């Protein structure tokens, strides 16, 4: 009987602690190729396109800026809020990288939005991508400063994150034969121009 009481107390304690932690919702990915921000739904269901499938085609070495917005809710009791919120992304399953999402605004009495527009101060992942199709996986992370300890809260689609593709088109390079023909043509035009002046 004592074991059941102890187990019940441990479970009740764990549940009350879990309910004190805050959380994240309404995650959006923002992108720009130089003409404003395009919003994509990650954890949200709005009229925006979803962060899935092909989201952009860019030229190799071109700009593909990444930003994000996510909303947090506070926990109850001893919870004091988030210290930092970020978009964690990886390209083609590589190392995770983090983009800080600064506090942007209060959206009601208790929820906060964290946002980094896709701009020159965000992540420009396009310049480092080689030609081909690349998968960009995103997740949202928040670190809280709960009294008596801290923790990390994830909005990550059950640990899988959300993935979309970016197609990078190879930069065109003139063929050596084309360059040689062009230079030969210029030489012929120069020769004809010189003969005309003499004649």
PDB file of C-alpha atoms in Angstrom:
ATOM      1  CA  UNK A   1       0.000   0.000   0.000  1.00  0.00           C
ATOM      2  CA  UNK A   2       2.874   2.382   0.790  1.00  0.00           C
ATOM      3  CA  UNK A   3       4.372   1.856  -2.670  1.00  0.00           C
ATOM      4  CA  UNK A   4       1.092   2.868  -4.316  1.00  0.00           C
ATOM      5  CA  UNK A   5       0.935   6.057  -2.230  1.00  0.00           C
ATOM      6  CA  UNK A   6       4.545   6.918  -3.020  1.00  0.00           C
ATOM      7  CA  UNK A   7       3.975   6.248  -6.732  1.00  0.00           C
ATOM      8  CA  UNK A   8       0.848   8.425  -6.676  1.00  0.00           C
ATOM      9  CA  UNK A   9       2.743  11.269  -4.961  1.00  0.00           C
ATOM     10  CA  UNK A  10       5.612  11.039  -7.464  1.00  0.00           C
ATOM     11  CA  UNK A  11       3.151  11.074 -10.380  1.00  0.00           C
ATOM     12  CA  UNK A  12       1.212  14.029  -8.945  1.00  0.00           C
ATOM     13  CA  UNK A  13       4.446  15.932  -8.374  1.00  0.00           C
ATOM     14  CA  UNK A  14       5.632  15.262 -11.925  1.00  0.00           C
ATOM     15  CA  UNK A  15       2.304  16.353 -13.405  1.00  0.00           C
ATOM     16  CA  UNK A  16       2.186  19.566 -11.375  1.00  0.00           C
ATOM     17  CA  UNK A  17       5.781  20.412 -12.368  1.00  0.00           C
ATOM     18  CA  UNK A  18       5.013  19.738 -16.026  1.00  0.00           C
ATOM     19  CA  UNK A  19       1.980  22.027 -15.904  1.00  0.00           C
ATOM     20  CA  UNK A  20       4.174  24.850 -14.557  1.00  0.00           C
ATOM     21  CA  UNK A  21       6.412  24.876 -17.607  1.00  0.00           C
ATOM     22  CA  UNK A  22       5.533  27.171 -20.468  1.00  0.00           C
ATOM     23  CA  UNK A  23       5.369  26.107 -24.055  1.00  0.00           C
ATOM     24  CA  UNK A  24       5.518  27.130 -27.694  1.00  0.00           C
ATOM     25  CA  UNK A  25       2.845  27.210 -30.398  1.00  0.00           C
ATOM     26  CA  UNK A  26       2.070  28.837 -33.759  1.00  0.00           C
ATOM     27  CA  UNK A  27       5.482  28.331 -35.367  1.00  0.00           C
ATOM     28  CA  UNK A  28       6.105  29.977 -38.739  1.00  0.00           C
ATOM     29  CA  UNK A  29       9.124  29.867 -41.055  1.00  0.00           C
ATOM     30  CA  UNK A  30       9.890  33.055 -43.000  1.00  0.00           C
ATOM     31  CA  UNK A  31      11.967  33.156 -46.156  1.00  0.00           C
ATOM     32  CA  UNK A  32      13.142  35.808 -48.571  1.00  0.00           C
ATOM     33  CA  UNK A  33      15.028  35.729 -51.836  1.00  0.00           C
ATOM     34  CA  UNK A  34      15.259  39.517 -51.868  1.00  0.00           C
ATOM     35  CA  UNK A  35      11.649  40.591 -52.376  1.00  0.00           C
ATOM     36  CA  UNK A  36       9.925  40.611 -48.985  1.00  0.00           C
ATOM     37  CA  UNK A  37       9.094  37.800 -46.585  1.00  0.00           C
ATOM     38  CA  UNK A  38       7.108  34.688 -47.458  1.00  0.00           C
ATOM     39  CA  UNK A  39       5.423  33.042 -44.468  1.00  0.00           C
ATOM     40  CA  UNK A  40       5.099  29.263 -44.158  1.00  0.00           C
ATOM     41  CA  UNK A  41       3.166  27.272 -41.553  1.00  0.00           C
ATOM     42  CA  UNK A  42       5.285  24.902 -39.502  1.00  0.00           C
ATOM     43  CA  UNK A  43       3.170  24.056 -36.458  1.00  0.00           C
ATOM     44  CA  UNK A  44       0.268  26.294 -37.473  1.00  0.00           C
ATOM     45  CA  UNK A  45      -2.700  25.798 -39.762  1.00  0.00           C
ATOM     46  CA  UNK A  46      -3.412  29.082 -41.500  1.00  0.00           C
ATOM     47  CA  UNK A  47      -3.928  30.231 -45.087  1.00  0.00           C
ATOM     48  CA  UNK A  48      -0.126  30.344 -45.508  1.00  0.00           C
ATOM     49  CA  UNK A  49       1.496  27.523 -47.478  1.00  0.00           C
ATOM     50  CA  UNK A  50       2.945  24.717 -45.346  1.00  0.00           C
ATOM     51  CA  UNK A  51       6.698  24.281 -44.802  1.00  0.00           C
ATOM     52  CA  UNK A  52       6.813  21.149 -46.927  1.00  0.00           C
ATOM     53  CA  UNK A  53       7.726  20.204 -50.485  1.00  0.00           C
ATOM     54  CA  UNK A  54       9.572  22.651 -52.740  1.00  0.00           C
ATOM     55  CA  UNK A  55       9.514  26.169 -51.254  1.00  0.00           C
ATOM     56  CA  UNK A  56      12.085  27.951 -53.436  1.00  0.00           C
ATOM     57  CA  UNK A  57      14.310  27.728 -56.486  1.00  0.00           C
ATOM     58  CA  UNK A  58      17.393  29.943 -56.414  1.00  0.00           C
ATOM     59  CA  UNK A  59      20.546  30.420 -58.458  1.00  0.00           C
ATOM     60  CA  UNK A  60      23.759  29.024 -57.007  1.00  0.00           C
ATOM     61  CA  UNK A  61      25.367  31.640 -54.757  1.00  0.00           C
ATOM     62  CA  UNK A  62      22.051  33.479 -54.537  1.00  0.00           C
ATOM     63  CA  UNK A  63      20.307  34.753 -51.464  1.00  0.00           C
ATOM     64  CA  UNK A  64      17.889  32.570 -49.479  1.00  0.00           C
ATOM     65  CA  UNK A  65      17.242  34.223 -46.119  1.00  0.00           C
ATOM     66  CA  UNK A  66      15.681  32.265 -43.274  1.00  0.00           C
ATOM     67  CA  UNK A  67      13.677  33.713 -40.387  1.00  0.00           C
ATOM     68  CA  UNK A  68      10.905  32.579 -38.043  1.00  0.00           C
ATOM     69  CA  UNK A  69       8.166  33.537 -35.623  1.00  0.00           C
ATOM     70  CA  UNK A  70       6.785  31.518 -32.719  1.00  0.00           C
ATOM     71  CA  UNK A  71       4.458  32.294 -29.811  1.00  0.00           C
ATOM     72  CA  UNK A  72       5.027  31.215 -26.215  1.00  0.00           C
ATOM     73  CA  UNK A  73       2.651  30.782 -23.328  1.00  0.00           C
ATOM     74  CA  UNK A  74       3.680  31.091 -19.710  1.00  0.00           C
ATOM     75  CA  UNK A  75       3.538  28.293 -17.232  1.00  0.00           C
ATOM     76  CA  UNK A  76       1.821  28.539 -13.891  1.00  0.00           C
ATOM     77  CA  UNK A  77       3.082  29.012 -10.384  1.00  0.00           C
ATOM     78  CA  UNK A  78       6.845  29.473 -10.163  1.00  0.00           C
ATOM     79  CA  UNK A  79       7.565  29.843 -13.882  1.00  0.00           C
ATOM     80  CA  UNK A  80       9.241  33.157 -14.789  1.00  0.00           C
ATOM     81  CA  UNK A  81       9.380  33.114 -18.591  1.00  0.00           C
ATOM     82  CA  UNK A  82      11.810  32.274 -21.358  1.00  0.00           C
ATOM     83  CA  UNK A  83      15.409  33.447 -21.465  1.00  0.00           C
ATOM     84  CA  UNK A  84      15.933  32.635 -25.138  1.00  0.00           C
ATOM     85  CA  UNK A  85      13.913  31.374 -28.086  1.00  0.00           C
ATOM     86  CA  UNK A  86      15.446  30.153 -31.344  1.00  0.00           C
ATOM     87  CA  UNK A  87      14.831  28.439 -34.649  1.00  0.00           C
ATOM     88  CA  UNK A  88      17.033  25.353 -34.858  1.00  0.00           C
ATOM     89  CA  UNK A  89      17.638  24.264 -38.450  1.00  0.00           C
ATOM     90  CA  UNK A  90      19.750  21.775 -40.342  1.00  0.00           C
ATOM     91  CA  UNK A  91      20.477  21.367 -44.039  1.00  0.00           C
ATOM     92  CA  UNK A  92      20.502  17.892 -45.580  1.00  0.00           C
ATOM     93  CA  UNK A  93      20.691  16.282 -42.131  1.00  0.00           C
ATOM     94  CA  UNK A  94      23.886  18.152 -41.227  1.00  0.00           C
ATOM     95  CA  UNK A  95      24.802  19.822 -37.959  1.00  0.00           C
ATOM     96  CA  UNK A  96      22.063  21.787 -36.237  1.00  0.00           C
ATOM     97  CA  UNK A  97      22.414  25.559 -36.369  1.00  0.00           C
ATOM     98  CA  UNK A  98      20.530  28.107 -34.325  1.00  0.00           C
ATOM     99  CA  UNK A  99      18.911  31.417 -35.270  1.00  0.00           C
ATOM    100  CA  UNK A 100      18.025  33.620 -32.294  1.00  0.00           C
ATOM    101  CA  UNK A 101      14.428  34.856 -32.261  1.00  0.00           C
ATOM    102  CA  UNK A 102      14.333  38.080 -30.232  1.00  0.00           C
ATOM    103  CA  UNK A 103      11.252  39.030 -28.231  1.00  0.00           C
ATOM    104  CA  UNK A 104       8.909  40.909 -30.582  1.00  0.00           C
ATOM    105  CA  UNK A 105       5.657  41.663 -28.745  1.00  0.00           C
ATOM    106  CA  UNK A 106       3.018  40.614 -26.230  1.00  0.00           C
ATOM    107  CA  UNK A 107       0.011  39.219 -28.089  1.00  0.00           C
ATOM    108  CA  UNK A 108      -2.357  39.228 -25.122  1.00  0.00           C
ATOM    109  CA  UNK A 109      -2.120  39.381 -21.365  1.00  0.00           C
ATOM    110  CA  UNK A 110       0.100  36.319 -21.129  1.00  0.00           C
ATOM    111  CA  UNK A 111       1.462  35.163 -24.519  1.00  0.00           C
ATOM    112  CA  UNK A 112       4.617  36.484 -26.182  1.00  0.00           C
ATOM    113  CA  UNK A 113       5.804  36.426 -29.791  1.00  0.00           C
ATOM    114  CA  UNK A 114       9.435  35.906 -30.734  1.00  0.00           C
ATOM    115  CA  UNK A 115      10.458  36.850 -34.264  1.00  0.00           C
ATOM    116  CA  UNK A 116      13.329  37.311 -36.664  1.00  0.00           C
ATOM    117  CA  UNK A 117      12.261  38.449 -40.119  1.00  0.00           C
ATOM    118  CA  UNK A 118      14.103  36.977 -43.089  1.00  0.00           C
ATOM    119  CA  UNK A 119      16.489  39.889 -43.605  1.00  0.00           C
ATOM    120  CA  UNK A 120      20.172  40.764 -43.691  1.00  0.00           C
ATOM    121  CA  UNK A 121      20.378  40.039 -39.946  1.00  0.00           C
ATOM    122  CA  UNK A 122      18.961  36.518 -40.296  1.00  0.00           C
ATOM    123  CA  UNK A 123      20.521  33.331 -41.680  1.00  0.00           C
ATOM    124  CA  UNK A 124      21.456  33.447 -45.388  1.00  0.00           C
ATOM    125  CA  UNK A 125      21.633  29.756 -46.189  1.00  0.00           C
ATOM    126  CA  UNK A 126      21.482  30.206 -49.969  1.00  0.00           C
ATOM    127  CA  UNK A 127      25.071  31.334 -50.435  1.00  0.00           C
ATOM    128  CA  UNK A 128      26.514  28.104 -49.043  1.00  0.00           C
ATOM    129  CA  UNK A 129      24.349  25.649 -51.003  1.00  0.00           C
ATOM    130  CA  UNK A 130      25.743  23.712 -53.950  1.00  0.00           C
ATOM    131  CA  UNK A 131      23.648  23.009 -57.044  1.00  0.00           C
ATOM    132  CA  UNK A 132      20.885  20.461 -56.465  1.00  0.00           C
ATOM    133  CA  UNK A 133      17.931  19.816 -54.182  1.00  0.00           C
ATOM    134  CA  UNK A 134      18.474  20.493 -50.459  1.00  0.00           C
ATOM    135  CA  UNK A 135      16.284  19.661 -47.455  1.00  0.00           C
ATOM    136  CA  UNK A 136      15.946  22.271 -44.705  1.00  0.00           C
ATOM    137  CA  UNK A 137      14.598  20.888 -41.412  1.00  0.00           C
ATOM    138  CA  UNK A 138      13.382  23.306 -38.722  1.00  0.00           C
ATOM    139  CA  UNK A 139      12.391  23.094 -35.037  1.00  0.00           C
ATOM    140  CA  UNK A 140      11.681  25.716 -32.381  1.00  0.00           C
ATOM    141  CA  UNK A 141      13.454  25.793 -29.012  1.00  0.00           C
ATOM    142  CA  UNK A 142      12.953  27.856 -25.862  1.00  0.00           C
ATOM    143  CA  UNK A 143      15.034  27.922 -22.702  1.00  0.00           C
ATOM    144  CA  UNK A 144      13.196  28.913 -19.542  1.00  0.00           C
ATOM    145  CA  UNK A 145      14.457  30.289 -16.263  1.00  0.00           C
ATOM    146  CA  UNK A 146      12.118  28.472 -13.903  1.00  0.00           C
ATOM    147  CA  UNK A 147      12.724  29.016 -10.218  1.00  0.00           C
ATOM    148  CA  UNK A 148      14.627  26.045  -8.849  1.00  0.00           C
ATOM    149  CA  UNK A 149      16.073  25.039 -12.201  1.00  0.00           C
ATOM    150  CA  UNK A 150      15.827  25.600 -15.902  1.00  0.00           C
ATOM    151  CA  UNK A 151      14.777  23.584 -18.868  1.00  0.00           C
ATOM    152  CA  UNK A 152      14.382  23.457 -22.594  1.00  0.00           C
ATOM    153  CA  UNK A 153      11.008  23.393 -24.297  1.00  0.00           C
ATOM    154  CA  UNK A 154      10.701  22.179 -27.902  1.00  0.00           C
ATOM    155  CA  UNK A 155       8.100  22.669 -30.596  1.00  0.00           C
ATOM    156  CA  UNK A 156       9.347  20.015 -32.981  1.00  0.00           C
ATOM    157  CA  UNK A 157       6.580  17.871 -34.487  1.00  0.00           C
ATOM    158  CA  UNK A 158       7.213  14.940 -32.156  1.00  0.00           C
ATOM    159  CA  UNK A 159      10.993  15.208 -32.542  1.00  0.00           C
ATOM    160  CA  UNK A 160      10.902  15.178 -36.353  1.00  0.00           C
ATOM    161  CA  UNK A 161      10.769  18.900 -37.036  1.00  0.00           C
ATOM    162  CA  UNK A 162       9.324  20.182 -40.311  1.00  0.00           C
ATOM    163  CA  UNK A 163      11.146  19.794 -43.627  1.00  0.00           C
ATOM    164  CA  UNK A 164      11.010  21.597 -46.959  1.00  0.00           C
ATOM    165  CA  UNK A 165      13.192  21.629 -50.073  1.00  0.00           C
ATOM    166  CA  UNK A 166      15.200  24.346 -51.780  1.00  0.00           C
ATOM    167  CA  UNK A 167      16.349  23.773 -55.367  1.00  0.00           C
ATOM    168  CA  UNK A 168      19.643  25.424 -56.316  1.00  0.00           C
ATOM    169  CA  UNK A 169      20.348  25.924 -60.019  1.00  0.00           C
ATOM    170  CA  UNK A 170      23.992  25.734 -61.086  1.00  0.00           C
ATOM    171  CA  UNK A 171      25.559  28.982 -62.242  1.00  0.00           C
ATOM    172  CA  UNK A 172      26.086  28.983 -65.983  1.00  0.00           C
ATOM    173  CA  UNK A 173      29.719  28.991 -67.089  1.00  0.00           C
ATOM    174  CA  UNK A 174      30.608  29.792 -70.703  1.00  0.00           C
ATOM    175  CA  UNK A 175      32.077  26.890 -72.644  1.00  0.00           C
ATOM    176  CA  UNK A 176      35.747  27.329 -73.703  1.00  0.00           C
ATOM    177  CA  UNK A 177      34.774  26.801 -77.358  1.00  0.00           C
ATOM    178  CA  UNK A 178      32.170  29.596 -77.125  1.00  0.00           C
ATOM    179  CA  UNK A 179      34.732  31.957 -75.629  1.00  0.00           C
ATOM    180  CA  UNK A 180      37.263  31.076 -78.357  1.00  0.00           C
ATOM    181  CA  UNK A 181      34.676  31.697 -81.096  1.00  0.00           C
ATOM    182  CA  UNK A 182      33.732  35.022 -79.527  1.00  0.00           C
ATOM    183  CA  UNK A 183      37.360  36.156 -79.378  1.00  0.00           C
ATOM    184  CA  UNK A 184      37.993  34.974 -82.961  1.00  0.00           C
ATOM    185  CA  UNK A 185      34.956  36.952 -84.120  1.00  0.00           C
ATOM    186  CA  UNK A 186      36.234  40.073 -82.378  1.00  0.00           C
ATOM    187  CA  UNK A 187      39.621  39.565 -84.028  1.00  0.00           C
ATOM    188  CA  UNK A 188      38.023  39.313 -87.486  1.00  0.00           C
ATOM    189  CA  UNK A 189      35.971  42.467 -86.861  1.00  0.00           C
ATOM    190  CA  UNK A 190      39.095  44.298 -85.713  1.00  0.00           C
ATOM    191  CA  UNK A 191      41.013  43.141 -88.796  1.00  0.00           C
ATOM    192  CA  UNK A 192      38.192  44.236 -91.126  1.00  0.00           C
ATOM    193  CA  UNK A 193      37.947  47.604 -89.388  1.00  0.00           C
ATOM    194  CA  UNK A 194      41.696  48.157 -89.777  1.00  0.00           C
ATOM    195  CA  UNK A 195      41.585  47.239 -93.515  1.00  0.00           C
ATOM    196  CA  UNK A 196      38.709  49.620 -94.070  1.00  0.00           C
ATOM    197  CA  UNK A 197      40.675  52.540 -92.587  1.00  0.00           C
ATOM    198  CA  UNK A 198      43.633  51.734 -94.886  1.00  0.00           C
ATOM    199  CA  UNK A 199      41.505  51.451 -97.998  1.00  0.00           C
TER     200      UNK A 199
END
